[in-house]
Short mmCIF file of C-alpha atoms and ligand atoms in Angstrom, two decimals:
data_model
loop_
_atom_site.label_atom_id
_atom_site.label_comp_id
_atom_site.label_asym_id
_atom_site.label_seq_id
_atom_site.Cartn_x
_atom_site.Cartn_y
_atom_site.Cartn_z
CA UNK A 684 16.95 0.36 11.65
CA UNK A 685 17.34 -3.47 12.38
CA UNK A 686 18.29 -5.71 9.24
CA UNK A 687 15.01 -7.24 9.29
CA UNK A 688 13.14 -3.56 9.04
CA UNK A 689 15.43 -2.75 6.19
CA UNK A 690 14.53 -6.14 4.63
CA UNK A 691 10.76 -5.40 5.05
CA UNK A 692 11.12 -1.89 3.73
CA UNK A 693 12.77 -3.27 0.34
CA UNK A 694 9.80 -6.08 0.06
CA UNK A 695 7.43 -3.27 0.37
CA UNK A 696 9.07 -0.79 -2.34
CA UNK A 697 9.47 -3.62 -4.79
CA UNK A 698 5.84 -4.61 -4.54
CA UNK A 699 4.98 -0.81 -5.13
CA UNK A 700 7.07 -0.67 -8.08
CA UNK A 701 5.67 -4.06 -9.33
CA UNK A 702 1.96 -2.48 -9.03
CA UNK A 703 3.10 0.61 -10.70
CA UNK A 704 4.87 -1.40 -13.58
CA UNK A 705 1.81 -3.55 -14.08
CA UNK A 706 -0.44 -0.21 -14.22
CA UNK A 707 1.92 0.43 -17.29
CA UNK A 708 1.72 -3.09 -18.65
CA UNK A 709 -1.96 -3.32 -18.51
CA UNK A 710 -2.64 -0.12 -20.21
CA UNK A 711 0.03 0.11 -22.53
CA UNK A 712 0.83 -3.52 -23.90
CA UNK A 713 -2.09 -4.53 -25.46
CA UNK A 714 -1.15 -5.43 -29.08
CA UNK A 715 -3.62 -4.20 -31.35
CA UNK A 716 -1.95 -5.40 -34.59
CA UNK A 717 -3.09 -8.91 -35.50
CA UNK A 718 -0.87 -11.76 -34.06
CA UNK A 719 -0.19 -15.29 -34.95
CA UNK A 720 -2.07 -16.97 -32.58
CA UNK A 721 -0.20 -19.58 -30.45
CA UNK A 722 -3.10 -21.93 -30.48
CA UNK A 723 -3.68 -24.64 -33.32
CA UNK A 724 -6.19 -23.54 -35.94
CA UNK A 725 -9.43 -24.69 -36.22
CA UNK A 726 -10.23 -27.87 -38.12
CA UNK A 727 -11.47 -27.18 -41.38
CA UNK A 728 -15.06 -27.49 -41.92
CA UNK A 729 -15.71 -27.12 -38.00
CA UNK A 730 -17.46 -23.70 -38.48
CA UNK A 731 -15.47 -22.43 -35.40
CA UNK A 732 -13.76 -19.46 -35.46
CA UNK A 733 -10.17 -18.61 -34.50
CA UNK A 734 -9.71 -17.01 -31.30
CA UNK A 735 -8.27 -13.45 -31.37
CA UNK A 736 -5.57 -12.12 -29.04
CA UNK A 737 -2.01 -11.47 -28.71
CA UNK A 738 1.13 -12.37 -26.76
CA UNK A 739 2.04 -9.37 -24.91
CA UNK A 740 6.12 -9.09 -23.36
CA UNK A 741 8.47 -11.40 -24.05
CA UNK A 742 8.48 -14.00 -21.50
CA UNK A 743 6.15 -12.73 -19.22
CA UNK A 744 3.09 -12.23 -21.77
CA UNK A 745 0.30 -10.49 -19.94
CA UNK A 746 0.73 -12.15 -16.77
CA UNK A 747 2.07 -8.89 -14.96
CA UNK A 748 -0.69 -6.71 -16.15
CA UNK A 749 -3.26 -9.34 -15.52
CA UNK A 750 -1.81 -9.85 -11.83
CA UNK A 751 -1.49 -6.13 -10.80
CA UNK A 752 -4.34 -4.47 -12.24
CA UNK A 753 -6.76 -7.07 -13.16
CA UNK A 754 -10.06 -4.97 -13.89
CA UNK A 755 -8.19 -2.26 -16.24
CA UNK A 756 -6.67 -5.28 -18.17
CA UNK A 757 -9.90 -7.14 -18.49
CA UNK A 758 -11.59 -4.42 -19.44
CA UNK A 759 -9.06 -3.70 -22.15
CA UNK A 760 -9.29 -7.16 -23.49
CA UNK A 761 -12.64 -7.07 -23.63
CA UNK A 762 -12.89 -3.80 -25.66
CA UNK A 763 -10.35 -5.05 -27.95
CA UNK A 764 -11.26 -8.58 -28.57
CA UNK A 765 -14.55 -9.51 -27.07
CA UNK A 766 -15.39 -11.89 -24.59
CA UNK A 767 -12.99 -14.93 -25.73
CA UNK A 768 -9.31 -14.04 -26.22
CA UNK A 769 -6.01 -15.62 -26.04
CA UNK A 770 -2.78 -14.24 -24.28
CA UNK A 771 0.72 -15.51 -23.11
CA UNK A 772 1.40 -15.89 -19.42
CA UNK A 773 3.48 -18.03 -17.69
CA UNK A 774 5.11 -19.24 -20.88
CA UNK A 775 1.94 -20.72 -22.17
CA UNK A 776 -1.07 -19.71 -24.31
CA UNK A 777 -4.08 -18.99 -22.07
CA UNK A 778 -7.59 -18.71 -23.25
CA UNK A 779 -9.79 -15.98 -21.24
CA UNK A 780 -13.24 -16.59 -20.98
CA UNK A 781 -14.95 -13.46 -20.09
CA UNK A 782 -18.33 -12.82 -18.64
CA UNK A 783 -21.52 -14.69 -17.92
CA UNK A 784 -22.09 -16.42 -20.97
CA UNK A 785 -18.54 -17.87 -21.69
CA UNK A 786 -18.01 -18.72 -18.17
CA UNK A 787 -21.29 -20.65 -17.95
CA UNK A 788 -19.94 -22.87 -20.76
CA UNK A 789 -16.84 -23.48 -18.75
CA UNK A 790 -18.63 -24.10 -15.37
CA UNK A 791 -21.37 -26.28 -16.92
CA UNK A 792 -18.63 -28.54 -18.53
CA UNK A 793 -21.23 -30.68 -19.81
CA UNK A 794 -18.77 -32.72 -21.95
CA UNK A 795 -16.21 -33.19 -19.23
CA UNK A 796 -13.54 -31.17 -21.20
CA UNK A 797 -12.61 -28.84 -18.78
CA UNK A 798 -10.33 -30.27 -16.01
CA UNK A 799 -9.18 -29.09 -12.64
CA UNK A 800 -5.45 -29.67 -13.91
CA UNK A 801 -5.59 -26.01 -14.63
CA UNK A 802 -5.93 -25.37 -10.98
CA UNK A 803 -3.53 -27.76 -10.14
CA UNK A 804 -0.79 -26.13 -12.03
CA UNK A 805 -0.28 -23.17 -9.79
CA UNK A 806 -1.07 -24.90 -6.32
CA UNK A 807 -1.43 -28.72 -6.82
CA UNK A 808 2.14 -29.46 -5.89
CA UNK A 809 1.38 -27.89 -2.37
CA UNK A 810 -2.11 -28.72 -1.97
CA UNK A 811 -2.18 -32.25 -3.78
CA UNK A 812 -5.17 -33.96 -4.12
CA UNK A 813 -7.11 -31.45 -2.27
CA UNK A 814 -10.69 -31.54 -3.38
CA UNK A 815 -10.15 -28.71 -5.69
CA UNK A 816 -7.77 -30.64 -7.69
CA UNK A 817 -9.83 -33.81 -8.28
CA UNK A 818 -11.89 -34.38 -11.59
CA UNK A 819 -15.31 -35.85 -12.53
CA UNK A 820 -16.16 -39.23 -10.78
CA UNK A 821 -13.35 -39.29 -8.19
CA UNK A 822 -14.25 -35.52 -7.15
CA UNK A 823 -17.98 -36.45 -7.11
CA UNK A 824 -16.99 -39.47 -4.86
CA UNK A 825 -14.81 -37.32 -2.58
CA UNK A 826 -17.11 -34.46 -2.35
CA UNK A 827 -20.24 -36.19 -1.06
CA UNK A 828 -18.03 -37.92 1.68
CA UNK A 829 -16.85 -34.14 2.48
CA UNK A 830 -20.23 -32.42 2.30
CA UNK A 831 -21.07 -34.21 5.83
CA UNK A 832 -18.54 -32.14 7.55
CA UNK A 833 -20.12 -28.84 6.04
CA UNK A 834 -23.92 -29.47 7.08
CA UNK A 835 -25.83 -27.07 9.30
CA UNK A 836 -25.76 -29.07 12.31
CA UNK A 837 -21.82 -29.08 11.90
CA UNK A 838 -21.78 -25.52 11.01
CA UNK A 839 -23.51 -24.70 14.22
CA UNK A 840 -20.98 -26.66 16.24
CA UNK A 841 -18.11 -24.64 14.60
CA UNK A 842 -19.78 -21.20 15.13
CA UNK A 843 -19.49 -21.83 18.73
CA UNK A 844 -15.53 -21.77 18.89
CA UNK A 845 -15.73 -19.06 16.11
CA UNK A 846 -17.71 -16.84 18.44
CA UNK A 847 -15.39 -17.38 21.39
CA UNK A 848 -12.15 -16.74 19.70
CA UNK A 849 -13.62 -13.62 17.34
CA UNK A 850 -14.81 -12.01 20.67
CA UNK A 851 -11.66 -12.56 22.70
CA UNK A 852 -9.26 -11.57 19.64
CA UNK A 853 -11.75 -8.23 19.32
CA UNK A 854 -11.05 -7.53 23.15
CA UNK A 855 -7.41 -7.73 22.85
CA UNK A 856 -6.73 -5.74 19.89
CA UNK A 857 -4.81 -2.41 19.76
CA UNK A 858 -6.04 0.95 19.16
CA UNK A 859 -3.83 0.90 16.13
CA UNK A 860 -4.62 -2.49 14.41
CA UNK A 861 -3.18 -4.04 10.99
CA UNK A 862 -6.62 -5.49 9.71
CA UNK A 863 -5.02 -8.41 7.52
CA UNK A 864 -2.76 -9.94 9.99
CA UNK A 865 -5.24 -9.66 12.78
CA UNK A 866 -7.73 -11.60 10.42
CA UNK A 867 -5.50 -13.97 9.32
CA UNK A 868 -4.18 -14.75 13.03
CA UNK A 869 -7.88 -14.72 14.18
CA UNK A 870 -8.78 -17.27 11.08
CA UNK A 871 -5.75 -19.43 11.84
CA UNK A 872 -6.88 -19.73 15.77
CA UNK A 873 -10.42 -20.52 14.27
CA UNK A 874 -8.90 -23.36 12.11
CA UNK A 875 -6.87 -24.36 14.77
CA UNK A 876 -9.73 -25.14 17.12
CA UNK A 877 -12.63 -25.67 14.67
CA UNK A 878 -10.89 -27.67 11.98
CA UNK A 879 -7.91 -29.46 14.13
CA UNK A 880 -9.68 -29.78 17.57
CA UNK A 881 -6.43 -28.19 18.95
CA UNK A 882 -5.62 -25.26 21.11
CA UNK A 883 -4.35 -21.83 19.67
CA UNK A 884 -0.79 -21.24 20.48
CA UNK A 885 2.83 -21.77 19.14
CA UNK A 886 1.51 -24.54 17.12
CA UNK A 887 -0.76 -22.07 15.03
CA UNK A 888 2.22 -20.10 14.49
CA UNK A 889 3.97 -22.84 13.12
CA UNK A 890 0.82 -23.94 10.77
CA UNK A 891 0.46 -20.22 9.52
CA UNK A 892 4.25 -20.25 8.19
CA UNK A 893 3.74 -23.52 6.58
CA UNK A 894 0.32 -22.68 4.75
CA UNK A 895 1.87 -19.33 3.81
CA UNK A 896 4.79 -20.87 2.38
CA UNK A 897 2.50 -23.44 0.42
CA UNK A 898 0.24 -20.27 -0.84
CA UNK A 899 3.10 -18.21 -2.04
CA UNK A 900 5.10 -20.77 -3.75
CA UNK A 901 2.15 -21.39 -5.99
CA UNK A 902 2.96 -18.20 -7.70
CA UNK A 903 6.38 -18.99 -8.06
CA UNK A 904 8.08 -17.92 -10.89
CA UNK A 905 11.24 -20.39 -10.40
CA UNK A 906 9.44 -23.63 -10.02
CA UNK A 907 11.84 -26.06 -8.66
CA UNK A 908 13.80 -25.63 -4.98
CA UNK A 909 16.37 -23.13 -4.88
CA UNK A 910 17.08 -22.70 -1.46
CA UNK A 911 15.57 -19.51 0.01
CA UNK A 912 13.14 -18.89 -2.93
CA UNK A 913 9.43 -19.53 -2.60
CA UNK A 914 9.07 -23.02 -4.21
CA UNK A 915 11.78 -24.49 -1.63
CA UNK A 916 9.98 -22.89 1.04
CA UNK A 917 6.57 -24.25 -0.06
CA UNK A 918 8.10 -28.07 -0.41
CA UNK A 919 9.33 -27.48 3.63
CA UNK A 920 6.01 -26.11 4.36
CA UNK A 921 3.84 -29.03 2.68
CA UNK A 922 6.25 -31.49 4.91
CA UNK A 923 5.66 -30.00 8.00
CA UNK A 924 1.68 -29.80 7.49
CA UNK A 925 1.74 -33.62 6.62
CA UNK A 926 3.78 -34.40 9.60
CA UNK A 927 1.41 -32.67 11.87
CA UNK A 928 -1.70 -34.13 10.30
CA UNK A 929 -0.51 -37.73 10.01
CA UNK A 930 0.62 -37.53 13.77
CA UNK A 931 -2.80 -36.69 14.64
CA UNK A 932 -5.05 -38.96 12.55
CA UNK A 933 -5.26 -42.08 14.59
CA UNK A 934 -6.75 -39.79 17.73
CA UNK A 935 -9.48 -38.27 15.59
CA UNK A 936 -10.34 -41.40 14.07
CA UNK A 937 -10.66 -43.19 17.44
CA UNK A 938 -11.96 -40.52 19.86
CA UNK A 939 -13.93 -38.15 17.36
CA UNK A 940 -14.74 -34.72 18.54
CA UNK A 941 -16.67 -31.84 17.17
CA UNK A 942 -13.68 -30.69 14.85
CA UNK A 943 -13.65 -30.67 11.17
CA UNK A 944 -10.56 -33.08 10.93
CA UNK A 945 -12.64 -35.40 13.34
CA UNK A 946 -15.67 -34.99 10.89
CA UNK A 947 -13.56 -36.02 7.56
CA UNK A 948 -11.81 -39.00 9.31
CA UNK A 949 -15.14 -40.26 10.50
CA UNK A 950 -17.55 -38.93 7.62
CA UNK A 951 -19.25 -41.64 5.12
CA UNK A 952 -21.32 -41.38 2.24
CA UNK A 953 -24.72 -43.08 1.76
CA UNK A 954 -22.97 -46.03 0.66
CA UNK A 955 -20.50 -46.05 3.60
CA UNK A 956 -17.56 -45.11 1.85
CA UNK A 957 -14.72 -43.12 4.04
CA UNK A 958 -11.63 -41.45 3.27
CA UNK A 959 -8.03 -43.16 3.74
CA UNK A 960 -5.57 -41.61 5.86
CA UNK A 961 -3.99 -39.88 3.00
CA UNK A 962 -7.08 -38.74 1.76
CA UNK A 963 -8.01 -37.15 5.10
CA UNK A 964 -4.64 -35.49 5.30
CA UNK A 965 -4.60 -34.00 1.71
CA UNK A 966 -7.98 -32.68 2.39
CA UNK A 967 -7.31 -30.88 5.60
CA UNK A 968 -4.11 -29.29 4.01
CA UNK A 969 -5.99 -27.77 1.24
CA UNK A 970 -8.89 -27.15 3.32
CA UNK A 971 -6.98 -24.94 5.82
CA UNK A 972 -5.54 -22.95 3.09
CA UNK A 973 -8.80 -22.72 1.24
CA UNK A 974 -10.58 -21.53 4.26
CA UNK A 975 -7.89 -18.53 5.60
CA UNK A 976 -6.51 -16.50 2.73
CA UNK A 977 -10.00 -16.16 1.16
CA UNK A 978 -11.71 -15.40 4.12
CA UNK A 979 -9.11 -12.62 5.12
CA UNK A 980 -9.50 -11.17 1.71
CA UNK A 981 -13.47 -11.10 2.03
CA UNK A 982 -13.33 -9.69 5.38
CA UNK A 983 -10.45 -7.06 4.71
CA UNK A 984 -12.49 -5.88 1.76
CA UNK A 985 -15.48 -5.29 3.76
CA UNK A 986 -13.89 -3.30 6.49
CA UNK A 987 -12.15 -1.26 4.24
CA UNK A 988 -15.54 -0.45 2.59
CA UNK A 989 -17.28 0.06 5.90
CA UNK A 990 -14.27 2.45 6.93
CA UNK A 991 -14.69 4.19 3.64
CA UNK A 992 -18.45 4.48 4.15
CA UNK A 993 -19.22 5.44 7.96
CA UNK A 994 -22.99 5.41 7.27
CA UNK A 995 -22.83 1.68 6.39
CA UNK A 996 -20.60 1.01 9.31
CA UNK A 997 -23.17 2.91 11.68
CA UNK A 998 -25.59 0.81 9.97
CA UNK A 999 -24.10 -2.59 10.58
CA UNK A 1000 -23.38 -1.76 14.10
CA UNK A 1001 -26.63 -0.62 15.10
CA UNK A 1002 -28.00 -3.90 13.68
CA UNK A 1003 -25.18 -6.12 15.62
CA UNK A 1004 -26.44 -4.27 18.80
CA UNK A 1005 -30.18 -4.96 18.03
CA UNK A 1006 -29.64 -8.87 17.26
CA UNK A 1007 -27.29 -10.07 19.26
CA UNK A 1008 -25.98 -9.16 22.88
CA UNK A 1009 -24.91 -12.86 23.76
CA UNK A 1010 -23.83 -15.85 22.01
CA UNK A 1011 -24.25 -16.05 18.24
CA UNK A 1012 -26.37 -18.68 16.52
CA UNK A 1013 -27.19 -19.10 13.05
CA UNK A 1014 -30.12 -17.50 13.00
CA UNK A 1015 -29.02 -14.50 14.62
CA UNK A 1016 -26.18 -14.06 11.97
CA UNK A 1017 -28.98 -14.82 9.21
CA UNK A 1018 -30.87 -11.75 10.64
CA UNK A 1019 -27.73 -9.35 10.02
CA UNK A 1020 -29.02 -8.46 6.43
CA UNK A 1021 -26.99 -4.92 6.33
CA UNK A 1022 -23.97 -6.85 7.07
CA UNK A 1023 -24.48 -9.72 4.49
CA UNK A 1024 -25.02 -6.98 1.86
CA UNK A 1025 -21.96 -5.32 2.49
CA UNK A 1026 -19.97 -8.19 2.76
CA UNK A 1027 -21.58 -9.37 -1.12
CA UNK A 1028 -20.83 -5.91 -2.16
CA UNK A 1029 -17.31 -6.07 -1.24
CA UNK A 1030 -16.78 -9.50 -2.35
CA UNK A 1031 -18.23 -8.39 -5.53
CA UNK A 1032 -15.86 -4.93 -5.85
CA UNK A 1033 -13.13 -7.35 -5.16
CA UNK A 1034 -13.59 -11.00 -6.02
CA UNK A 1035 -11.31 -13.10 -3.32
CA UNK A 1036 -10.77 -15.54 -5.93
CA UNK A 1037 -10.32 -13.51 -8.80
CA UNK A 1038 -9.56 -15.93 -11.56
CA UNK A 1039 -10.17 -19.68 -11.90
CA UNK A 1040 -8.20 -22.06 -14.02
CA UNK A 1041 -9.07 -25.14 -16.02
CA UNK A 1042 -7.18 -27.25 -18.75
CA UNK A 1043 -8.83 -28.54 -21.91
CA UNK A 1044 -8.41 -32.59 -22.14
CA UNK A 1045 -9.64 -32.37 -25.57
CA UNK A 1046 -10.50 -30.06 -28.38
CA UNK A 1047 -13.30 -28.04 -27.66
CA UNK A 1048 -15.27 -24.63 -28.34
CA UNK A 1049 -16.21 -21.50 -26.30
CA UNK A 1050 -18.94 -19.33 -27.45
CA UNK A 1051 -18.14 -20.21 -31.39
CA UNK A 1052 -14.23 -20.00 -30.85
CA UNK A 1053 -11.96 -23.25 -31.53
CA UNK A 1054 -9.89 -23.99 -27.93
CA UNK A 1055 -7.50 -26.93 -28.73
CA UNK A 1056 -6.70 -29.75 -26.33
CA UNK A 1057 -4.24 -29.14 -23.48
CA UNK A 1058 -4.97 -25.33 -23.47
CA UNK A 1059 -5.18 -23.35 -20.05
CA UNK A 1060 -8.53 -21.70 -19.97
CA UNK A 1061 -9.13 -18.83 -17.10
CA UNK A 1062 -12.77 -17.74 -16.08
CA UNK A 1063 -12.56 -14.40 -14.05
CA UNK A 1064 -15.13 -13.98 -11.19
CA UNK A 1065 -13.69 -10.67 -10.52
CA UNK A 1066 -15.04 -9.53 -13.99
CA UNK A 1067 -18.27 -11.06 -13.76
CA UNK A 1068 -19.06 -9.02 -11.23
CA UNK A 1069 -18.15 -5.68 -13.39
CA UNK A 1070 -19.89 -6.90 -16.36
CA UNK A 1071 -21.65 -4.20 -18.79
CA UNK A 1072 -25.31 -4.46 -18.33
CA UNK A 1073 -25.75 -6.90 -15.24
CA UNK A 1074 -24.89 -4.09 -12.70
CA UNK A 1075 -26.07 -0.52 -12.30
CA UNK A 1076 -22.95 1.63 -11.88
CA UNK A 1077 -20.52 -1.22 -11.07
CA UNK A 1078 -17.61 0.55 -9.57
CA UNK A 1079 -19.67 2.21 -6.90
CA UNK A 1080 -20.01 0.64 -3.21
CA UNK A 1081 -23.69 0.34 -3.27
CA UNK A 1082 -24.71 -2.79 -0.88
CA UNK A 1083 -28.62 -1.99 -1.55
CA UNK A 1084 -27.77 -3.48 -4.91
CA UNK A 1085 -28.18 -7.02 -2.86
CA UNK A 1086 -31.65 -5.94 -1.10
CA UNK A 1087 -34.68 -7.82 -1.98
CA UNK A 1088 -36.02 -4.78 -3.77
CA UNK A 1089 -33.16 -4.90 -6.36
CA UNK A 1090 -31.38 -8.38 -6.36
CA UNK A 1091 -28.98 -7.17 -9.15
CA UNK A 1092 -26.88 -10.33 -8.48
CA UNK A 1093 -29.73 -12.13 -10.10
CA UNK A 1094 -29.56 -10.57 -13.09
CA UNK A 1095 -27.61 -13.50 -14.47
CA UNK A 1096 -27.38 -17.04 -12.91
CA UNK A 1097 -23.58 -16.27 -13.24
CA UNK A 1098 -23.60 -12.46 -12.62
CA UNK A 1099 -22.23 -13.15 -8.84
CA UNK A 1100 -19.86 -15.91 -8.64
CA UNK A 1101 -17.30 -15.34 -5.63
CA UNK A 1102 -17.58 -18.92 -4.70
CA UNK A 1103 -17.38 -20.16 -8.22
CA UNK A 1104 -20.11 -22.27 -9.98
CA UNK A 1105 -20.79 -25.76 -11.05
CA UNK A 1106 -19.56 -29.16 -9.70
CA UNK A 1107 -16.49 -27.26 -7.99
CA UNK A 1108 -18.47 -24.54 -6.15
CA UNK A 1109 -17.11 -23.44 -2.94
CA UNK A 1110 -18.12 -26.46 -0.43
CA UNK A 1111 -17.11 -23.90 2.34
CA UNK A 1112 -19.45 -21.14 0.91
CA UNK A 1113 -21.87 -21.08 4.08
CA UNK A 1114 -19.07 -21.50 6.48
CA UNK A 1115 -17.18 -18.58 4.68
CA UNK A 1116 -20.11 -16.40 5.14
CA UNK A 1117 -20.60 -17.13 8.84
CA UNK A 1118 -16.96 -16.73 9.93
CA UNK A 1119 -16.73 -13.36 7.91
CA UNK A 1120 -20.04 -12.12 9.65
CA UNK A 1121 -18.63 -12.90 12.91
CA UNK A 1122 -15.28 -11.48 12.75
CA UNK A 1123 -16.92 -8.11 11.54
CA UNK A 1124 -19.63 -8.25 14.35
CA UNK A 1125 -17.08 -8.55 17.09
CA UNK A 1126 -14.97 -5.97 15.70
CA UNK A 1127 -17.46 -3.10 15.08
CA UNK A 1128 -20.13 -3.91 17.88
CA UNK A 1129 -18.18 -1.75 20.33
CA UNK A 1130 -16.04 0.42 18.28
CA UNK A 1131 -15.34 2.48 15.03
CA UNK A 1132 -12.84 1.75 12.75
CA UNK A 1133 -11.30 4.85 10.88
CA UNK A 1134 -8.43 5.13 8.40
CA UNK A 1135 -5.68 8.08 8.82
CA UNK A 1136 -6.37 10.92 6.39
CA UNK A 1137 -5.10 10.61 2.81
CA UNK A 1138 -4.53 6.65 3.47
CA UNK A 1139 -5.19 4.72 0.31
CA UNK A 1140 -5.46 0.67 0.30
CA UNK A 1141 -3.29 -1.15 -2.23
CA UNK A 1142 -4.11 -4.70 -2.96
CA UNK A 1143 -1.14 -6.90 -3.90
CA UNK A 1144 -3.07 -9.27 -6.44
CA UNK A 1145 -0.08 -11.47 -7.49
CA UNK A 1146 -1.43 -14.57 -5.51
CA UNK A 1147 -4.87 -14.26 -3.62
CA UNK A 1148 -5.71 -10.46 -2.99
CA UNK A 1149 -4.31 -9.11 0.14
CA UNK A 1150 -3.39 -5.51 1.29
CA UNK A 1151 0.40 -4.53 0.51
CA UNK A 1152 0.76 -3.10 3.91
CA UNK A 1153 -1.65 -4.90 6.13
CA UNK A 1154 -4.37 -2.19 6.23
CA UNK A 1155 -3.75 -0.07 9.19
CA UNK A 1156 -6.54 1.46 10.82
CA UNK A 1157 -7.41 3.33 14.03
CA UNK A 1158 -10.15 1.93 16.47
CA UNK A 1159 -12.37 3.98 18.49
CA UNK A 1160 -14.55 2.85 21.25
CA UNK A 1161 -18.11 3.91 20.59
CA UNK A 1162 -20.28 4.70 23.57
CA UNK A 1163 -23.37 2.45 24.48
CA UNK A 1164 -25.84 5.41 23.59
CA UNK A 1165 -24.28 5.55 19.94
CA UNK A 1166 -24.40 2.01 19.35
CA UNK A 1167 -27.92 2.45 17.90
CA UNK A 1168 -27.06 5.26 15.83
CA UNK A 1169 -26.80 4.36 11.98
CA UNK A 1170 -24.63 7.08 11.33
CA UNK A 1171 -21.16 7.13 12.85
CA UNK A 1172 -20.38 10.42 14.65
C1 HEM B 349 -14.83 -15.92 1.27
C2 HEM B 349 -14.15 -17.05 1.19
C3 HEM B 349 -13.93 -17.95 0.42
C4 HEM B 349 -14.19 -17.96 -1.27
C5 HEM B 349 -14.16 -16.59 -1.76
C6 HEM B 349 -14.10 -19.16 -1.90
C7 HEM B 349 -14.22 -19.07 -3.03
C8 HEM B 349 -13.83 -20.45 -3.81
C9 HEM B 349 -13.96 -20.62 -5.20
C10 HEM B 349 -14.30 -19.78 -6.19
C11 HEM B 349 -14.04 -21.84 -5.24
C12 HEM B 349 -14.06 -22.74 -6.60
C13 HEM B 349 -12.82 -23.06 -7.50
C14 HEM B 349 -13.02 -24.11 -8.74
O1 HEM B 349 -14.03 -23.85 -9.43
O2 HEM B 349 -11.79 -24.40 -8.96
C15 HEM B 349 -13.68 -22.56 -4.07
C16 HEM B 349 -13.76 -24.12 -3.87
C17 HEM B 349 -13.64 -24.56 -2.70
N1 HEM B 349 -13.54 -24.04 -1.57
FE1 HEM B 349 -13.96 -21.94 -1.09
N2 HEM B 349 -13.89 -19.97 -0.93
C18 HEM B 349 -13.83 -19.27 0.41
C19 HEM B 349 -13.59 -20.13 1.58
C20 HEM B 349 -13.81 -21.12 1.81
C21 HEM B 349 -13.72 -22.12 2.93
C22 HEM B 349 -14.07 -21.45 4.51
C23 HEM B 349 -13.74 -23.21 2.88
C24 HEM B 349 -13.62 -24.56 3.93
C25 HEM B 349 -13.85 -24.35 5.22
C26 HEM B 349 -13.29 -23.63 1.54
C27 HEM B 349 -13.20 -24.80 0.69
C28 HEM B 349 -13.31 -24.79 -0.54
C29 HEM B 349 -12.84 -26.12 -1.21
C30 HEM B 349 -12.82 -27.60 -0.50
C31 HEM B 349 -13.48 -25.89 -2.70
C32 HEM B 349 -13.26 -27.04 -3.83
C33 HEM B 349 -14.73 -27.62 -3.90
C34 HEM B 349 -14.64 -28.53 -4.99
O3 HEM B 349 -13.62 -28.63 -5.88
O4 HEM B 349 -15.59 -29.39 -5.02
N3 HEM B 349 -13.67 -22.31 0.90
N4 HEM B 349 -13.81 -21.67 -3.33
#
């Protein structure tokens, strides 16, 4: 065994232990005794209530339990304290605003009280001035310009390269496949072509490493650069990305192209406003990261469900075979309704962005509870997707709940929020839906995926969800005569 294999084994083992440790923390650490609230009390006569809650473990608070077994953890919070409660995590008090009503107040943000500084705390250092970290008027100004790069016509242009790259990747894949690395690699190749207008190759590997370093740095425990640790690697990754985009910006402004980078460099809002060089670079760095790990998580979750449910896999394959034999277009993708329902149901069961953070700029309230200024507030899309009363049997995989006949996702405006809601709702939502469909369509059209007997997928939830072992599957060719069978044989 080589040193790097040994290091990999240790890494896996540590992750598993963290997951098991998290289970104990999530189930056992809820302190049901009344605790002194870390937040300042409601002003007298305000009529607002103090938020119930507890600290959790010394130093860590509840961060470990919340990150490792989030659904169980949030279920116990709801049961113990109700929809709004406080806890400690990352050495600060955090207010949980759970469920559709509480999250609606935060997303609606009618008094401009909930700032993106909450998101910035985790990843702002490495994705600074990305669209998601801007607030209010400035955010609105940038979003209007960026919107131009995401219209249907542009999407149709990006689809062309997605289709080619996914088809080639599916043709090249091995019979034993690690799903997550395969999807990440393919998504980065798509980003290289559709976003940067470059060719996939060694450059993609360099960029992939730099993005991963930035993403992992967001959840670093030691939040200053110590050589070899996550934060330090994130600083290095950010520098690599800035150098790459700055070196290419003049060419994109002058000669244009069909890629997103060119679109951003040239995009104007209705008043003719354009991005500066720094703006375009900052937006690209954030967009690349916003697009890849989220879409990889969504596609992995869907492929996992399809491997668990061969009847749905057969149905999706039959639909793919019927709808498209040649080049994909947006209309063909819209007609892949079974695949659409499977993707939605998989994102419901495992929201690719499980939690969304905000920081209060002034004293405010959520659901009648007092929330002081400068408090971190968390909304959990993950948990809206299990909220009592909105979904029938929420823990079950049941894509038909998204069918026209049932539309459980419409049981509340915020029942289904994998892409968030309000002013910061994902600008790449349509792009993401398209890319995840194209990836799965090409992988499953001619092949069946199976898991080894007894295999269980474990998710690492310490950053965006990712399988701890990459999710190994076996790939079997499906004969042409079997493609239209709705149940895989
Ligand atoms: C399945 C894949 C994806 C999921 C689940 C997802 C989820 C989200 C969520 C929940 C937010 C809201 C964050 C907040 O409220 O603070 C968001 C924002 C954003 N997403 Fe996505 N996203 C996905 C794919 C993409 C893709 C493919 C792109 C770009 C091509 C993208 C670009 C963005 C941007 C720029 C924002 C910030 C929007 C703003 O602040 O106005 N996302 N995404």
